Amino acid sequence: MPKDWFRSPDWSLAAQADFEARVLRARPNNRAQYMRIKGLALSDAGEIRGARELWERVLQSTDELAVTQKAAALEHLGDSYTDDDPATAEAYFRRLLAEHPTLNGTSCTVEIALAEVLIEKGDAASVNEAQALLNSFFERGTSQFPNVLFRWHLALIRIAEALGDDVTVQHAARTALSLVERGPVFPRHKTVGVVHADKWTLTRLKKLAR
């Protein structure tokens, strides 16, 4: 059982009633954060509808201190739609970039996420925009942990393949493989920044790197 009441994955009718009562009693400037974190717990438990509803409520918050919570909620919503509704995911990611250009309160990887959605579209304009987004991410200079850079290079490979740039494909594949070999970013946190790649991805990268 989670120590914090707002981290419980329970979303039964009783749990919903309890959560609402606790939120109502909480300080106004904490409510958006509680709803956002509760949404993450629900999402991890597969209760995506409930999670999305809570994140949408975060966006409706009128509290001045909820700005970073709103930015994070937009990112969560975009991520939640990436697989089943890419167009909606794209809309949330674009809204995040437009309304919160500093990306404070987020993972600072929305350019990569949006690029991945655009790459799936496959048309020239989308691929070119995806490339610009990857460049924008690097210019921002944040979240450059090995696992994030690995994801960035996978997106770059797909763009280079679409453009017929074999040299970039090979170079990016080699860099991606080197990132797999890196250890934890922080000695006391063994999983932070570590690349987790499946066998198929690694096999493909090795082939492209030749």
PDB file of C-alpha atoms in Angstrom:
ATOM      1  CA  MET A   1       0.000   0.000   0.000  1.00  0.00           C
ATOM      2  CA  PRO A   2       1.529   3.371  -1.026  1.00  0.00           C
ATOM      3  CA  LYS A   3       2.475   5.602   1.876  1.00  0.00           C
ATOM      4  CA  ASP A   4       0.954   8.676   0.245  1.00  0.00           C
ATOM      5  CA  TRP A   5      -2.817   8.558  -0.279  1.00  0.00           C
ATOM      6  CA  PHE A   6      -2.523  10.244  -3.683  1.00  0.00           C
ATOM      7  CA  ARG A   7      -0.209   7.515  -5.003  1.00  0.00           C
ATOM      8  CA  SER A   8      -2.663   4.647  -4.603  1.00  0.00           C
ATOM      9  CA  PRO A   9      -3.687   2.921  -7.871  1.00  0.00           C
ATOM     10  CA  ASP A  10      -7.137   2.137  -6.454  1.00  0.00           C
ATOM     11  CA  TRP A  11      -9.938   3.804  -8.431  1.00  0.00           C
ATOM     12  CA  SER A  12     -12.986   2.002  -7.133  1.00  0.00           C
ATOM     13  CA  LEU A  13     -16.036   4.123  -6.334  1.00  0.00           C
ATOM     14  CA  ALA A  14     -15.026   4.175  -2.683  1.00  0.00           C
ATOM     15  CA  ALA A  15     -11.465   5.153  -3.593  1.00  0.00           C
ATOM     16  CA  GLN A  16     -12.717   7.939  -5.825  1.00  0.00           C
ATOM     17  CA  ALA A  17     -14.914   9.322  -3.068  1.00  0.00           C
ATOM     18  CA  ASP A  18     -12.034   9.182  -0.594  1.00  0.00           C
ATOM     19  CA  PHE A  19      -9.677  10.878  -3.030  1.00  0.00           C
ATOM     20  CA  GLU A  20     -12.124  13.702  -3.749  1.00  0.00           C
ATOM     21  CA  ALA A  21     -12.677  14.274  -0.031  1.00  0.00           C
ATOM     22  CA  ARG A  22      -8.948  14.454   0.609  1.00  0.00           C
ATOM     23  CA  VAL A  23      -8.365  16.798  -2.320  1.00  0.00           C
ATOM     24  CA  LEU A  24     -11.113  19.072  -1.043  1.00  0.00           C
ATOM     25  CA  ARG A  25      -9.434  19.250   2.361  1.00  0.00           C
ATOM     26  CA  ALA A  26      -5.982  19.837   0.890  1.00  0.00           C
ATOM     27  CA  ARG A  27      -4.429  23.239   0.459  1.00  0.00           C
ATOM     28  CA  PRO A  28      -5.562  24.774  -2.842  1.00  0.00           C
ATOM     29  CA  ASN A  29      -2.006  25.125  -4.138  1.00  0.00           C
ATOM     30  CA  ASN A  30      -1.392  21.386  -3.655  1.00  0.00           C
ATOM     31  CA  ARG A  31      -4.507  20.044  -5.333  1.00  0.00           C
ATOM     32  CA  ALA A  32      -3.210  20.081  -8.921  1.00  0.00           C
ATOM     33  CA  GLN A  33      -0.102  18.178  -7.874  1.00  0.00           C
ATOM     34  CA  TYR A  34      -2.144  15.541  -6.050  1.00  0.00           C
ATOM     35  CA  MET A  35      -4.377  15.038  -9.084  1.00  0.00           C
ATOM     36  CA  ARG A  36      -1.430  14.782 -11.466  1.00  0.00           C
ATOM     37  CA  ILE A  37       0.422  12.238  -9.332  1.00  0.00           C
ATOM     38  CA  LYS A  38      -2.744  10.235  -8.739  1.00  0.00           C
ATOM     39  CA  GLY A  39      -3.167  10.167 -12.507  1.00  0.00           C
ATOM     40  CA  LEU A  40       0.286   8.632 -12.884  1.00  0.00           C
ATOM     41  CA  ALA A  41      -0.572   5.926 -10.361  1.00  0.00           C
ATOM     42  CA  LEU A  42      -3.776   5.142 -12.246  1.00  0.00           C
ATOM     43  CA  SER A  43      -2.011   5.131 -15.601  1.00  0.00           C
ATOM     44  CA  ASP A  44       0.624   2.709 -14.333  1.00  0.00           C
ATOM     45  CA  ALA A  45      -2.203   0.464 -13.120  1.00  0.00           C
ATOM     46  CA  GLY A  46      -3.945   0.537 -16.516  1.00  0.00           C
ATOM     47  CA  GLU A  47      -6.742   2.901 -15.452  1.00  0.00           C
ATOM     48  CA  ILE A  48      -6.025   5.280 -18.301  1.00  0.00           C
ATOM     49  CA  ARG A  49      -9.479   6.843 -18.487  1.00  0.00           C
ATOM     50  CA  GLY A  50      -9.364   7.906 -14.861  1.00  0.00           C
ATOM     51  CA  ALA A  51      -5.823   9.182 -15.312  1.00  0.00           C
ATOM     52  CA  ARG A  52      -6.764  11.323 -18.288  1.00  0.00           C
ATOM     53  CA  GLU A  53      -9.742  12.784 -16.452  1.00  0.00           C
ATOM     54  CA  LEU A  54      -7.524  13.856 -13.568  1.00  0.00           C
ATOM     55  CA  TRP A  55      -4.914  15.364 -15.870  1.00  0.00           C
ATOM     56  CA  GLU A  56      -7.609  17.315 -17.692  1.00  0.00           C
ATOM     57  CA  ARG A  57      -8.734  18.679 -14.331  1.00  0.00           C
ATOM     58  CA  VAL A  58      -5.184  19.809 -13.666  1.00  0.00           C
ATOM     59  CA  LEU A  59      -5.324  21.834 -16.881  1.00  0.00           C
ATOM     60  CA  GLN A  60      -8.464  23.535 -15.604  1.00  0.00           C
ATOM     61  CA  SER A  61      -6.820  24.621 -12.351  1.00  0.00           C
ATOM     62  CA  THR A  62      -6.915  28.362 -11.683  1.00  0.00           C
ATOM     63  CA  ASP A  63      -4.206  28.266  -9.035  1.00  0.00           C
ATOM     64  CA  GLU A  64      -1.194  30.385  -9.969  1.00  0.00           C
ATOM     65  CA  LEU A  65       1.216  27.784  -8.596  1.00  0.00           C
ATOM     66  CA  ALA A  66      -0.186  25.043 -10.843  1.00  0.00           C
ATOM     67  CA  VAL A  67       1.801  26.116 -13.917  1.00  0.00           C
ATOM     68  CA  THR A  68       4.392  23.348 -13.746  1.00  0.00           C
ATOM     69  CA  GLN A  69       1.679  20.813 -12.933  1.00  0.00           C
ATOM     70  CA  LYS A  70      -0.198  21.871 -16.066  1.00  0.00           C
ATOM     71  CA  ALA A  71       2.932  21.459 -18.166  1.00  0.00           C
ATOM     72  CA  ALA A  72       3.490  17.971 -16.777  1.00  0.00           C
ATOM     73  CA  ALA A  73      -0.177  17.068 -17.275  1.00  0.00           C
ATOM     74  CA  LEU A  74       0.028  18.048 -20.946  1.00  0.00           C
ATOM     75  CA  GLU A  75       3.048  15.800 -21.343  1.00  0.00           C
ATOM     76  CA  HIS A  76       1.291  12.912 -19.582  1.00  0.00           C
ATOM     77  CA  LEU A  77      -1.785  13.338 -21.771  1.00  0.00           C
ATOM     78  CA  GLY A  78       0.303  13.383 -24.928  1.00  0.00           C
ATOM     79  CA  ASP A  79       2.185  10.274 -23.870  1.00  0.00           C
ATOM     80  CA  SER A  80      -1.077   8.498 -23.040  1.00  0.00           C
ATOM     81  CA  TYR A  81      -2.409   8.968 -26.578  1.00  0.00           C
ATOM     82  CA  THR A  82       0.763   8.240 -28.562  1.00  0.00           C
ATOM     83  CA  ASP A  83      -0.113   4.644 -29.437  1.00  0.00           C
ATOM     84  CA  ASP A  84      -3.892   4.725 -29.883  1.00  0.00           C
ATOM     85  CA  ASP A  85      -4.518   8.302 -31.066  1.00  0.00           C
ATOM     86  CA  PRO A  86      -1.371   9.952 -32.480  1.00  0.00           C
ATOM     87  CA  ALA A  87      -3.271  13.021 -33.697  1.00  0.00           C
ATOM     88  CA  THR A  88      -4.457  13.781 -30.176  1.00  0.00           C
ATOM     89  CA  ALA A  89      -0.978  13.123 -28.810  1.00  0.00           C
ATOM     90  CA  GLU A  90       0.435  15.559 -31.345  1.00  0.00           C
ATOM     91  CA  ALA A  91      -2.064  18.218 -30.276  1.00  0.00           C
ATOM     92  CA  TYR A  92      -1.100  17.907 -26.615  1.00  0.00           C
ATOM     93  CA  PHE A  93       2.617  17.979 -27.387  1.00  0.00           C
ATOM     94  CA  ARG A  94       2.208  21.071 -29.550  1.00  0.00           C
ATOM     95  CA  ARG A  95       0.159  22.731 -26.846  1.00  0.00           C
ATOM     96  CA  LEU A  96       2.878  21.977 -24.303  1.00  0.00           C
ATOM     97  CA  LEU A  97       5.545  23.600 -26.464  1.00  0.00           C
ATOM     98  CA  ALA A  98       3.337  26.615 -27.147  1.00  0.00           C
ATOM     99  CA  GLU A  99       2.084  27.241 -23.609  1.00  0.00           C
ATOM    100  CA  HIS A 100       5.153  26.166 -21.626  1.00  0.00           C
ATOM    101  CA  PRO A 101       8.218  26.829 -23.809  1.00  0.00           C
ATOM    102  CA  THR A 102      10.636  26.452 -20.884  1.00  0.00           C
ATOM    103  CA  LEU A 103       9.263  22.934 -20.274  1.00  0.00           C
ATOM    104  CA  ASN A 104       9.694  23.403 -16.535  1.00  0.00           C
ATOM    105  CA  GLY A 105       8.031  20.575 -14.642  1.00  0.00           C
ATOM    106  CA  THR A 106       8.335  18.107 -17.528  1.00  0.00           C
ATOM    107  CA  SER A 107      10.867  15.509 -18.652  1.00  0.00           C
ATOM    108  CA  CYS A 108      12.096  18.068 -21.232  1.00  0.00           C
ATOM    109  CA  THR A 109      11.814  15.435 -23.962  1.00  0.00           C
ATOM    110  CA  VAL A 110       8.651  16.630 -25.695  1.00  0.00           C
ATOM    111  CA  GLU A 111      10.578  17.505 -28.871  1.00  0.00           C
ATOM    112  CA  ILE A 112      11.591  13.865 -29.156  1.00  0.00           C
ATOM    113  CA  ALA A 113       8.074  12.654 -28.408  1.00  0.00           C
ATOM    114  CA  LEU A 114       6.537  14.953 -31.014  1.00  0.00           C
ATOM    115  CA  ALA A 115       9.237  14.023 -33.526  1.00  0.00           C
ATOM    116  CA  GLU A 116       8.388  10.340 -33.069  1.00  0.00           C
ATOM    117  CA  VAL A 117       4.724  11.053 -33.787  1.00  0.00           C
ATOM    118  CA  LEU A 118       5.584  13.072 -36.889  1.00  0.00           C
ATOM    119  CA  ILE A 119       7.958  10.412 -38.200  1.00  0.00           C
ATOM    120  CA  GLU A 120       5.078   7.955 -38.164  1.00  0.00           C
ATOM    121  CA  LYS A 121       3.154  10.233 -40.520  1.00  0.00           C
ATOM    122  CA  GLY A 122       5.829   9.673 -43.127  1.00  0.00           C
ATOM    123  CA  ASP A 123       5.248  12.724 -45.337  1.00  0.00           C
ATOM    124  CA  ALA A 124       8.145  15.006 -46.210  1.00  0.00           C
ATOM    125  CA  ALA A 125       6.903  18.007 -44.232  1.00  0.00           C
ATOM    126  CA  SER A 126       6.456  15.937 -41.087  1.00  0.00           C
ATOM    127  CA  VAL A 127       9.869  14.312 -41.416  1.00  0.00           C
ATOM    128  CA  ASN A 128      11.528  17.700 -41.900  1.00  0.00           C
ATOM    129  CA  GLU A 129       9.738  19.095 -38.863  1.00  0.00           C
ATOM    130  CA  ALA A 130      10.784  16.057 -36.852  1.00  0.00           C
ATOM    131  CA  GLN A 131      14.399  16.750 -37.774  1.00  0.00           C
ATOM    132  CA  ALA A 132      14.025  20.367 -36.654  1.00  0.00           C
ATOM    133  CA  LEU A 133      12.556  19.203 -33.348  1.00  0.00           C
ATOM    134  CA  LEU A 134      15.510  16.910 -32.689  1.00  0.00           C
ATOM    135  CA  ASN A 135      17.843  19.823 -33.351  1.00  0.00           C
ATOM    136  CA  SER A 136      15.786  21.973 -30.990  1.00  0.00           C
ATOM    137  CA  PHE A 137      16.140  19.366 -28.258  1.00  0.00           C
ATOM    138  CA  PHE A 138      19.917  19.402 -28.548  1.00  0.00           C
ATOM    139  CA  GLU A 139      20.034  23.191 -28.572  1.00  0.00           C
ATOM    140  CA  ARG A 140      18.029  23.220 -25.345  1.00  0.00           C
ATOM    141  CA  GLY A 141      20.766  21.163 -23.698  1.00  0.00           C
ATOM    142  CA  THR A 142      18.594  19.421 -21.104  1.00  0.00           C
ATOM    143  CA  SER A 143      17.728  15.805 -20.231  1.00  0.00           C
ATOM    144  CA  GLN A 144      20.762  14.421 -22.033  1.00  0.00           C
ATOM    145  CA  PHE A 145      20.986  11.199 -20.053  1.00  0.00           C
ATOM    146  CA  PRO A 146      22.093   8.090 -21.992  1.00  0.00           C
ATOM    147  CA  ASN A 147      18.556   6.673 -22.189  1.00  0.00           C
ATOM    148  CA  VAL A 148      17.215   9.955 -23.543  1.00  0.00           C
ATOM    149  CA  LEU A 149      20.046  10.316 -26.054  1.00  0.00           C
ATOM    150  CA  PHE A 150      19.472   6.717 -27.108  1.00  0.00           C
ATOM    151  CA  ARG A 151      15.853   7.528 -27.867  1.00  0.00           C
ATOM    152  CA  TRP A 152      16.970  10.661 -29.732  1.00  0.00           C
ATOM    153  CA  HIS A 153      19.338   8.647 -31.916  1.00  0.00           C
ATOM    154  CA  LEU A 154      16.656   6.075 -32.712  1.00  0.00           C
ATOM    155  CA  ALA A 155      14.468   8.902 -33.998  1.00  0.00           C
ATOM    156  CA  LEU A 156      17.386  10.345 -35.955  1.00  0.00           C
ATOM    157  CA  ILE A 157      17.982   6.981 -37.605  1.00  0.00           C
ATOM    158  CA  ARG A 158      14.393   6.843 -38.818  1.00  0.00           C
ATOM    159  CA  ILE A 159      14.628  10.364 -40.204  1.00  0.00           C
ATOM    160  CA  ALA A 160      17.925   9.613 -41.937  1.00  0.00           C
ATOM    161  CA  GLU A 161      16.454   6.448 -43.432  1.00  0.00           C
ATOM    162  CA  ALA A 162      13.517   8.448 -44.789  1.00  0.00           C
ATOM    163  CA  LEU A 163      15.946  10.950 -46.322  1.00  0.00           C
ATOM    164  CA  GLY A 164      18.247   8.266 -47.708  1.00  0.00           C
ATOM    165  CA  ASP A 165      21.192   9.469 -45.613  1.00  0.00           C
ATOM    166  CA  ASP A 166      23.112   6.224 -45.057  1.00  0.00           C
ATOM    167  CA  VAL A 167      26.103   7.943 -43.459  1.00  0.00           C
ATOM    168  CA  THR A 168      23.976   9.466 -40.704  1.00  0.00           C
ATOM    169  CA  VAL A 169      22.165   6.170 -40.192  1.00  0.00           C
ATOM    170  CA  GLN A 170      25.447   4.360 -39.620  1.00  0.00           C
ATOM    171  CA  HIS A 171      26.893   7.041 -37.357  1.00  0.00           C
ATOM    172  CA  ALA A 172      23.717   7.312 -35.274  1.00  0.00           C
ATOM    173  CA  ALA A 173      23.506   3.535 -34.905  1.00  0.00           C
ATOM    174  CA  ARG A 174      27.079   3.361 -33.655  1.00  0.00           C
ATOM    175  CA  THR A 175      26.455   6.157 -31.169  1.00  0.00           C
ATOM    176  CA  ALA A 176      23.262   4.494 -29.957  1.00  0.00           C
ATOM    177  CA  LEU A 177      25.137   1.258 -29.330  1.00  0.00           C
ATOM    178  CA  SER A 178      27.805   3.107 -27.363  1.00  0.00           C
ATOM    179  CA  LEU A 179      25.096   4.612 -25.166  1.00  0.00           C
ATOM    180  CA  VAL A 180      23.870   1.127 -24.288  1.00  0.00           C
ATOM    181  CA  GLU A 181      27.234   0.398 -22.692  1.00  0.00           C
ATOM    182  CA  ARG A 182      27.125   3.341 -20.310  1.00  0.00           C
ATOM    183  CA  GLY A 183      26.378   2.683 -16.667  1.00  0.00           C
ATOM    184  CA  PRO A 184      24.141   4.574 -14.246  1.00  0.00           C
ATOM    185  CA  VAL A 185      24.403   8.357 -14.303  1.00  0.00           C
ATOM    186  CA  PHE A 186      24.335   8.513 -10.513  1.00  0.00           C
ATOM    187  CA  PRO A 187      26.158   5.810  -8.494  1.00  0.00           C
ATOM    188  CA  ARG A 188      23.484   5.795  -5.794  1.00  0.00           C
ATOM    189  CA  HIS A 189      20.644   5.511  -8.299  1.00  0.00           C
ATOM    190  CA  LYS A 190      21.440   2.465 -10.384  1.00  0.00           C
ATOM    191  CA  THR A 191      18.579   2.807 -12.878  1.00  0.00           C
ATOM    192  CA  VAL A 192      18.711   6.530 -13.675  1.00  0.00           C
ATOM    193  CA  GLY A 193      19.767   7.144 -17.263  1.00  0.00           C
ATOM    194  CA  VAL A 194      20.384   3.480 -18.049  1.00  0.00           C
ATOM    195  CA  VAL A 195      19.403   2.364 -21.555  1.00  0.00           C
ATOM    196  CA  HIS A 196      16.938  -0.514 -21.733  1.00  0.00           C
ATOM    197  CA  ALA A 197      16.774  -1.857 -25.285  1.00  0.00           C
ATOM    198  CA  ASP A 198      15.118  -5.040 -26.489  1.00  0.00           C
ATOM    199  CA  LYS A 199      16.963  -7.686 -28.474  1.00  0.00           C
ATOM    200  CA  TRP A 200      15.316  -6.724 -31.775  1.00  0.00           C
ATOM    201  CA  THR A 201      16.425  -3.103 -31.445  1.00  0.00           C
ATOM    202  CA  LEU A 202      19.991  -4.049 -30.588  1.00  0.00           C
ATOM    203  CA  THR A 203      20.200  -6.490 -33.490  1.00  0.00           C
ATOM    204  CA  ARG A 204      18.913  -3.843 -35.872  1.00  0.00           C
ATOM    205  CA  LEU A 205      21.367  -1.243 -34.587  1.00  0.00           C
ATOM    206  CA  LYS A 206      24.299  -3.620 -35.010  1.00  0.00           C
ATOM    207  CA  LYS A 207      23.262  -4.260 -38.584  1.00  0.00           C
ATOM    208  CA  LEU A 208      22.920  -0.545 -39.354  1.00  0.00           C
ATOM    209  CA  ALA A 209      26.243   0.257 -37.692  1.00  0.00           C
ATOM    210  CA  ARG A 210      28.287  -1.964 -40.028  1.00  0.00           C
TER     211      ARG A 210
END
